GROMACS .gro file of N, CA and C in nm:
model
  363
    1UNK      N    1   1.139   0.729   4.229
    1UNK     CA    2   1.227   0.704   4.129
    1UNK      C    3   1.243   0.839   4.114
    2UNK      N    4   1.437   0.770   4.049
    2UNK     CA    5   1.450   0.906   3.981
    2UNK      C    6   1.369   0.907   3.893
    3UNK      N    7   1.451   1.031   3.808
    3UNK     CA    8   1.324   1.036   3.680
    3UNK      C    9   1.499   1.044   3.548
    4UNK      N   10   1.406   0.949   3.451
    4UNK     CA   11   1.530   0.879   3.367
    4UNK      C   12   1.582   1.053   3.290
    5UNK      N   13   1.711   1.035   3.259
    5UNK     CA   14   1.829   1.112   3.172
    5UNK      C   15   1.807   1.090   3.076
    6UNK      N   16   1.773   1.157   2.927
    6UNK     CA   17   1.902   1.101   2.804
    6UNK      C   18   1.916   1.269   2.755
    7UNK      N   19   2.003   1.233   2.721
    7UNK     CA   20   2.093   1.367   2.623
    7UNK      C   21   2.050   1.310   2.422
    8UNK      N   22   1.940   1.378   2.385
    8UNK     CA   23   1.875   1.404   2.286
    8UNK      C   24   1.961   1.430   2.144
    9UNK      N   25   1.959   1.395   2.091
    9UNK     CA   26   2.100   1.488   1.920
    9UNK      C   27   2.020   1.449   1.868
   10UNK      N   28   1.951   1.574   1.760
   10UNK     CA   29   1.914   1.547   1.687
   10UNK      C   30   2.034   1.561   1.500
   11UNK      N   31   2.038   1.505   1.395
   11UNK     CA   32   2.113   1.490   1.324
   11UNK      C   33   2.042   1.502   1.165
   12UNK      N   34   2.083   1.529   1.058
   12UNK     CA   35   2.063   1.576   0.966
   12UNK      C   36   2.149   1.639   0.851
   13UNK      N   37   2.183   1.519   0.792
   13UNK     CA   38   2.283   1.597   0.582
   13UNK      C   39   2.278   1.630   0.529
   14UNK      N   40   2.128   1.702   0.560
   14UNK     CA   41   2.053   1.769   0.470
   14UNK      C   42   2.073   1.724   0.388
   15UNK      N   43   2.104   1.705   0.259
   15UNK     CA   44   2.171   1.649   0.146
   15UNK      C   45   2.031   1.649   0.053
   16UNK      N   46   1.911   1.681   0.129
   16UNK     CA   47   1.746   1.697   0.025
   16UNK      C   48   1.647   1.890   0.053
   17UNK      N   49   1.757   1.866   0.199
   17UNK     CA   50   1.675   1.964   0.282
   17UNK      C   51   1.698   2.117   0.169
   18UNK      N   52   1.591   2.192   0.155
   18UNK     CA   53   1.597   2.339   0.125
   18UNK      C   54   1.677   2.422   0.171
   19UNK      N   55   1.739   2.575   0.107
   19UNK     CA   56   1.773   2.649   0.188
   19UNK      C   57   1.819   2.661   0.323
   20UNK      N   58   1.674   2.717   0.280
   20UNK     CA   59   1.567   2.766   0.415
   20UNK      C   60   1.558   2.686   0.511
   21UNK      N   61   1.547   2.582   0.557
   21UNK     CA   62   1.499   2.467   0.560
   21UNK      C   63   1.630   2.422   0.651
   22UNK      N   64   1.771   2.471   0.664
   22UNK     CA   65   1.907   2.408   0.668
   22UNK      C   66   1.884   2.518   0.761
   23UNK      N   67   1.932   2.685   0.729
   23UNK     CA   68   1.908   2.748   0.896
   23UNK      C   69   1.821   2.695   0.998
   24UNK      N   70   1.719   2.757   0.925
   24UNK     CA   71   1.623   2.698   1.032
   24UNK      C   72   1.668   2.569   1.159
   25UNK      N   73   1.743   2.442   1.039
   25UNK     CA   74   1.762   2.348   1.157
   25UNK      C   75   1.830   2.367   1.244
   26UNK      N   76   1.972   2.425   1.149
   26UNK     CA   77   2.066   2.450   1.254
   26UNK      C   78   2.003   2.508   1.356
   27UNK      N   79   1.894   2.604   1.362
   27UNK     CA   80   1.897   2.804   1.412
   27UNK      C   81   1.818   2.654   1.612
   28UNK      N   82   1.796   2.575   1.535
   28UNK     CA   83   1.678   2.468   1.592
   28UNK      C   84   1.796   2.382   1.658
   29UNK      N   85   1.943   2.343   1.563
   29UNK     CA   86   2.029   2.283   1.720
   29UNK      C   87   2.021   2.168   1.642
   30UNK      N   88   2.035   2.116   1.541
   30UNK     CA   89   1.966   2.006   1.445
   30UNK      C   90   2.172   1.960   1.356
   31UNK      N   91   2.211   1.899   1.431
   31UNK     CA   92   2.375   1.877   1.435
   31UNK      C   93   2.404   1.856   1.284
   32UNK      N   94   2.465   1.882   1.174
   32UNK     CA   95   2.474   1.805   0.958
   32UNK      C   96   2.523   1.728   0.984
   33UNK      N   97   2.469   1.615   0.999
   33UNK     CA   98   2.598   1.474   1.015
   33UNK      C   99   2.489   1.402   0.929
   34UNK      N  100   2.580   1.308   0.865
   34UNK     CA  101   2.494   1.164   0.802
   34UNK      C  102   2.461   1.081   0.905
   35UNK      N  103   2.418   0.989   0.878
   35UNK     CA  104   2.421   0.861   1.010
   35UNK      C  105   2.544   0.827   1.023
   36UNK      N  106   2.609   0.784   0.946
   36UNK     CA  107   2.738   0.719   1.010
   36UNK      C  108   2.834   0.815   1.085
   37UNK      N  109   2.791   0.926   1.012
   37UNK     CA  110   2.886   1.028   1.165
   37UNK      C  111   2.832   1.049   1.264
   38UNK      N  112   2.708   1.039   1.311
   38UNK     CA  113   2.594   1.076   1.420
   38UNK      C  114   2.588   0.958   1.504
   39UNK      N  115   2.571   0.862   1.428
   39UNK     CA  116   2.619   0.687   1.513
   39UNK      C  117   2.821   0.709   1.621
   40UNK      N  118   2.841   0.736   1.511
   40UNK     CA  119   3.048   0.694   1.603
   40UNK      C  120   2.965   0.833   1.644
   41UNK      N  121   2.989   0.977   1.623
   41UNK     CA  122   3.017   1.047   1.737
   41UNK      C  123   2.922   1.045   1.847
   42UNK      N  124   2.773   1.032   1.830
   42UNK     CA  125   2.725   1.043   1.982
   42UNK      C  126   2.676   0.903   2.013
   43UNK      N  127   2.780   0.781   1.946
   43UNK     CA  128   2.714   0.646   2.103
   43UNK      C  129   2.568   0.684   2.120
   44UNK      N  130   2.462   0.630   1.991
   44UNK     CA  131   2.331   0.645   2.069
   44UNK      C  132   2.295   0.537   2.188
   45UNK      N  133   2.244   0.477   2.280
   45UNK     CA  134   2.219   0.360   2.324
   45UNK      C  135   2.114   0.302   2.214
   46UNK      N  136   1.951   0.430   2.214
   46UNK     CA  137   1.833   0.380   2.088
   46UNK      C  138   1.888   0.556   1.915
   47UNK      N  139   1.772   0.477   1.839
   47UNK     CA  140   1.828   0.603   1.749
   47UNK      C  141   1.688   0.560   1.740
   48UNK      N  142   1.617   0.723   1.670
   48UNK     CA  143   1.469   0.812   1.659
   48UNK      C  144   1.516   0.794   1.506
   49UNK      N  145   1.448   0.711   1.420
   49UNK     CA  146   1.483   0.760   1.203
   49UNK      C  147   1.366   0.810   1.170
   50UNK      N  148   1.330   0.937   1.108
   50UNK     CA  149   1.140   0.907   1.071
   50UNK      C  150   1.249   0.946   0.920
   51UNK      N  151   1.151   0.855   0.873
   51UNK     CA  152   1.148   0.858   0.684
   51UNK      C  153   1.256   0.897   0.626
   52UNK      N  154   1.271   0.709   0.680
   52UNK     CA  155   1.455   0.666   0.590
   52UNK      C  156   1.396   0.735   0.450
   53UNK      N  157   1.567   0.727   0.387
   53UNK     CA  158   1.539   0.761   0.236
   53UNK      C  159   1.430   0.643   0.132
   54UNK      N  160   1.360   0.630   0.049
   54UNK     CA  161   1.340   0.517  -0.001
   54UNK      C  162   1.473   0.479  -0.119
   55UNK      N  163   1.461   0.353  -0.070
   55UNK     CA  164   1.589   0.240  -0.158
   55UNK      C  165   1.677   0.253  -0.070
   56UNK      N  166   1.695   0.309   0.001
   56UNK     CA  167   1.817   0.311   0.093
   56UNK      C  168   1.823   0.165   0.243
   57UNK      N  169   1.935   0.189   0.253
   57UNK     CA  170   1.880   0.157   0.424
   57UNK      C  171   1.995   0.183   0.500
   58UNK      N  172   1.955   0.241   0.597
   58UNK     CA  173   2.040   0.285   0.737
   58UNK      C  174   2.026   0.190   0.852
   59UNK      N  175   1.941   0.081   0.876
   59UNK     CA  176   1.936   0.015   0.987
   59UNK      C  177   2.058  -0.062   1.024
   60UNK      N  178   2.038  -0.092   0.955
   60UNK     CA  179   2.179  -0.243   0.917
   60UNK      C  180   2.310  -0.181   0.992
   61UNK      N  181   2.345   0.003   1.001
   61UNK     CA  182   2.456  -0.018   1.018
   61UNK      C  183   2.379   0.077   1.237
   62UNK      N  184   2.280   0.096   1.199
   62UNK     CA  185   2.179   0.086   1.313
   62UNK      C  186   2.220  -0.048   1.471
   63UNK      N  187   2.132  -0.165   1.337
   63UNK     CA  188   2.200  -0.254   1.413
   63UNK      C  189   2.355  -0.283   1.469
   64UNK      N  190   2.451  -0.215   1.363
   64UNK     CA  191   2.579  -0.231   1.391
   64UNK      C  192   2.626  -0.197   1.449
   65UNK      N  193   2.614  -0.123   1.474
   65UNK     CA  194   2.637  -0.008   1.620
   65UNK      C  195   2.687  -0.092   1.792
   66UNK      N  196   2.785  -0.075   1.849
   66UNK     CA  197   2.818  -0.119   1.944
   66UNK      C  198   2.721  -0.104   2.053
   67UNK      N  199   2.651   0.062   2.042
   67UNK     CA  200   2.611   0.092   2.143
   67UNK      C  201   2.525   0.092   2.147
   68UNK      N  202   2.413   0.120   2.023
   68UNK     CA  203   2.230   0.093   1.991
   68UNK      C  204   2.166  -0.053   2.040
   69UNK      N  205   2.126  -0.046   2.201
   69UNK     CA  206   1.998  -0.160   2.190
   69UNK      C  207   1.877  -0.101   2.157
   70UNK      N  208   1.818  -0.047   2.100
   70UNK     CA  209   1.664  -0.067   2.034
   70UNK      C  210   1.674   0.116   1.862
   71UNK      N  211   1.596   0.070   1.783
   71UNK     CA  212   1.571   0.213   1.721
   71UNK      C  213   1.404   0.156   1.673
   72UNK      N  214   1.433   0.320   1.612
   72UNK     CA  215   1.284   0.297   1.593
   72UNK      C  216   1.200   0.359   1.483
   73UNK      N  217   1.235   0.331   1.351
   73UNK     CA  218   1.144   0.394   1.266
   73UNK      C  219   0.987   0.439   1.247
   74UNK      N  220   1.003   0.574   1.173
   74UNK     CA  221   0.921   0.619   1.150
   74UNK      C  222   0.871   0.605   1.020
   75UNK      N  223   0.762   0.628   0.991
   75UNK     CA  224   0.752   0.622   0.793
   75UNK      C  225   0.672   0.489   0.793
   76UNK      N  226   0.617   0.487   0.612
   76UNK     CA  227   0.581   0.309   0.578
   76UNK      C  228   0.661   0.238   0.538
   77UNK      N  229   0.589   0.161   0.668
   77UNK     CA  230   0.649  -0.031   0.627
   77UNK      C  231   0.637  -0.057   0.574
   78UNK      N  232   0.707  -0.188   0.508
   78UNK     CA  233   0.658  -0.278   0.431
   78UNK      C  234   0.673  -0.251   0.253
   79UNK      N  235   0.548  -0.160   0.192
   79UNK     CA  236   0.609  -0.136   0.114
   79UNK      C  237   0.559   0.000   0.121
   80UNK      N  238   0.600   0.106   0.126
   80UNK     CA  239   0.588   0.254   0.162
   80UNK      C  240   0.697   0.271   0.063
   81UNK      N  241   0.758   0.410   0.103
   81UNK     CA  242   0.906   0.469   0.071
   81UNK      C  243   0.939   0.549   0.093
   82UNK      N  244   0.982   0.452   0.270
   82UNK     CA  245   1.050   0.465   0.344
   82UNK      C  246   1.132   0.380   0.278
   83UNK      N  247   1.278   0.321   0.318
   83UNK     CA  248   1.415   0.265   0.338
   83UNK      C  249   1.340   0.175   0.191
   84UNK      N  250   1.461   0.057   0.294
   84UNK     CA  251   1.416  -0.079   0.140
   84UNK      C  252   1.369  -0.213   0.199
   85UNK      N  253   1.291  -0.182   0.063
   85UNK     CA  254   1.204  -0.330   0.155
   85UNK      C  255   1.203  -0.395   0.192
   86UNK      N  256   1.307  -0.490   0.177
   86UNK     CA  257   1.409  -0.582   0.168
   86UNK      C  258   1.500  -0.602   0.327
   87UNK      N  259   1.609  -0.433   0.307
   87UNK     CA  260   1.677  -0.489   0.360
   87UNK      C  261   1.677  -0.441   0.454
   88UNK      N  262   1.534  -0.313   0.549
   88UNK     CA  263   1.502  -0.271   0.626
   88UNK      C  264   1.368  -0.308   0.658
   89UNK      N  265   1.282  -0.339   0.567
   89UNK     CA  266   1.238  -0.357   0.719
   89UNK      C  267   1.135  -0.561   0.643
   90UNK      N  268   1.184  -0.697   0.587
   90UNK     CA  269   1.203  -0.795   0.544
   90UNK      C  270   1.032  -0.823   0.444
   91UNK      N  271   1.045  -0.771   0.391
   91UNK     CA  272   0.899  -0.719   0.356
   91UNK      C  273   0.973  -0.883   0.235
   92UNK      N  274   0.883  -1.038   0.225
   92UNK     CA  275   0.953  -1.088   0.228
   92UNK      C  276   0.943  -1.125   0.063
   93UNK      N  277   0.795  -1.021  -0.031
   93UNK     CA  278   0.832  -1.018  -0.208
   93UNK      C  279   0.955  -0.962  -0.245
   94UNK      N  280   1.036  -0.846  -0.113
   94UNK     CA  281   1.101  -0.800  -0.220
   94UNK      C  282   1.247  -0.908  -0.182
   95UNK      N  283   1.259  -1.029  -0.084
   95UNK     CA  284   1.370  -1.113  -0.039
   95UNK      C  285   1.468  -1.120  -0.254
   96UNK      N  286   1.570  -1.154  -0.235
   96UNK     CA  287   1.701  -1.164  -0.322
   96UNK      C  288   1.616  -1.260  -0.425
   97UNK      N  289   1.578  -1.175  -0.609
   97UNK     CA  290   1.580  -1.318  -0.606
   97UNK      C  291   1.647  -1.419  -0.669
   98UNK      N  292   1.751  -1.417  -0.570
   98UNK     CA  293   1.883  -1.549  -0.566
   98UNK      C  294   1.879  -1.616  -0.431
   99UNK      N  295   1.777  -1.597  -0.357
   99UNK     CA  296   1.767  -1.599  -0.233
   99UNK      C  297   1.649  -1.701  -0.168
  100UNK      N  298   1.716  -1.789  -0.157
  100UNK     CA  299   1.599  -1.916  -0.116
  100UNK      C  300   1.517  -1.870   0.012
  101UNK      N  301   1.391  -1.903  -0.053
  101UNK     CA  302   1.308  -1.860   0.009
  101UNK      C  303   1.314  -1.919   0.198
  102UNK      N  304   1.360  -2.002   0.214
  102UNK     CA  305   1.386  -1.995   0.432
  102UNK      C  306   1.500  -1.842   0.451
  103UNK      N  307   1.594  -1.800   0.350
  103UNK     CA  308   1.619  -1.708   0.423
  103UNK      C  309   1.520  -1.545   0.463
  104UNK      N  310   1.576  -1.558   0.637
  104UNK     CA  311   1.585  -1.480   0.754
  104UNK      C  312   1.605  -1.308   0.635
  105UNK      N  313   1.505  -1.262   0.710
  105UNK     CA  314   1.463  -1.137   0.698
  105UNK      C  315   1.664  -1.056   0.755
  106UNK      N  316   1.675  -0.973   0.754
  106UNK     CA  317   1.840  -0.926   0.774
  106UNK      C  318   1.852  -0.932   0.955
  107UNK      N  319   1.761  -0.782   0.976
  107UNK     CA  320   1.695  -0.771   1.107
  107UNK      C  321   1.710  -0.919   1.202
  108UNK      N  322   1.664  -1.005   1.119
  108UNK     CA  323   1.677  -1.087   1.247
  108UNK      C  324   1.771  -1.214   1.184
  109UNK      N  325   1.870  -1.269   1.072
  109UNK     CA  326   1.950  -1.229   1.101
  109UNK      C  327   2.009  -1.163   1.175
  110UNK      N  328   2.060  -1.031   1.173
  110UNK     CA  329   2.156  -0.998   1.246
  110UNK      C  330   2.134  -1.039   1.399
  111UNK      N  331   2.013  -1.065   1.439
  111UNK     CA  332   1.965  -1.116   1.623
  111UNK      C  333   1.876  -1.019   1.660
  112UNK      N  334   1.883  -0.932   1.575
  112UNK     CA  335   1.750  -0.830   1.621
  112UNK      C  336   1.548  -0.883   1.645
  113UNK      N  337   1.511  -0.803   1.707
  113UNK     CA  338   1.368  -0.899   1.600
  113UNK      C  339   1.242  -0.762   1.592
  114UNK      N  340   1.171  -0.746   1.504
  114UNK     CA  341   1.085  -0.652   1.540
  114UNK      C  342   0.976  -0.640   1.564
  115UNK      N  343   0.909  -0.493   1.620
  115UNK     CA  344   0.767  -0.497   1.685
  115UNK      C  345   0.764  -0.353   1.639
  116UNK      N  346   0.635  -0.372   1.578
  116UNK     CA  347   0.528  -0.311   1.488
  116UNK      C  348   0.453  -0.213   1.599
  117UNK      N  349   0.393  -0.078   1.531
  117UNK     CA  350   0.378   0.059   1.673
  117UNK      C  351   0.309   0.077   1.596
  118UNK      N  352   0.177   0.066   1.549
  118UNK     CA  353   0.110   0.185   1.454
  118UNK      C  354   0.076   0.247   1.565
  119UNK      N  355  -0.015   0.294   1.695
  119UNK     CA  356  -0.064   0.385   1.772
  119UNK      C  357   0.053   0.433   1.798
  120UNK      N  358   0.160   0.509   1.672
  120UNK     CA  359   0.216   0.619   1.645
  120UNK      C  360   0.176   0.670   1.552
  121UNK      N  361   0.178   0.602   1.410
  121UNK     CA  362   0.155   0.695   1.238
  121UNK      C  363  -0.019   0.734   1.271
   0.00000   0.00000   0.00000
């Protein structure tokens, strides 16, 4: 059969990068785009997100981008320092205090499922 071909785009908003790091990243083809801009411009089928900042959730945007069929989050899950512990990972210990216990994690409510891949870590 034919080999699969994929276009790969590396993007970063460089908001936490040291100046030397920005130059190095740009010299390697990393585009200066935030995640919303990258999703809109590249319309990816799959997103690989490494070390999403703690306390924020980009996965909502991934799930609501029509072209995205799958996303892979790299970093500590559930109780670590990557993403939002409820909105990204669905950790029930961090469910909103006024939410009913039956409230599903956001990814399930959006029609997605979670598959952990500990071998990658």
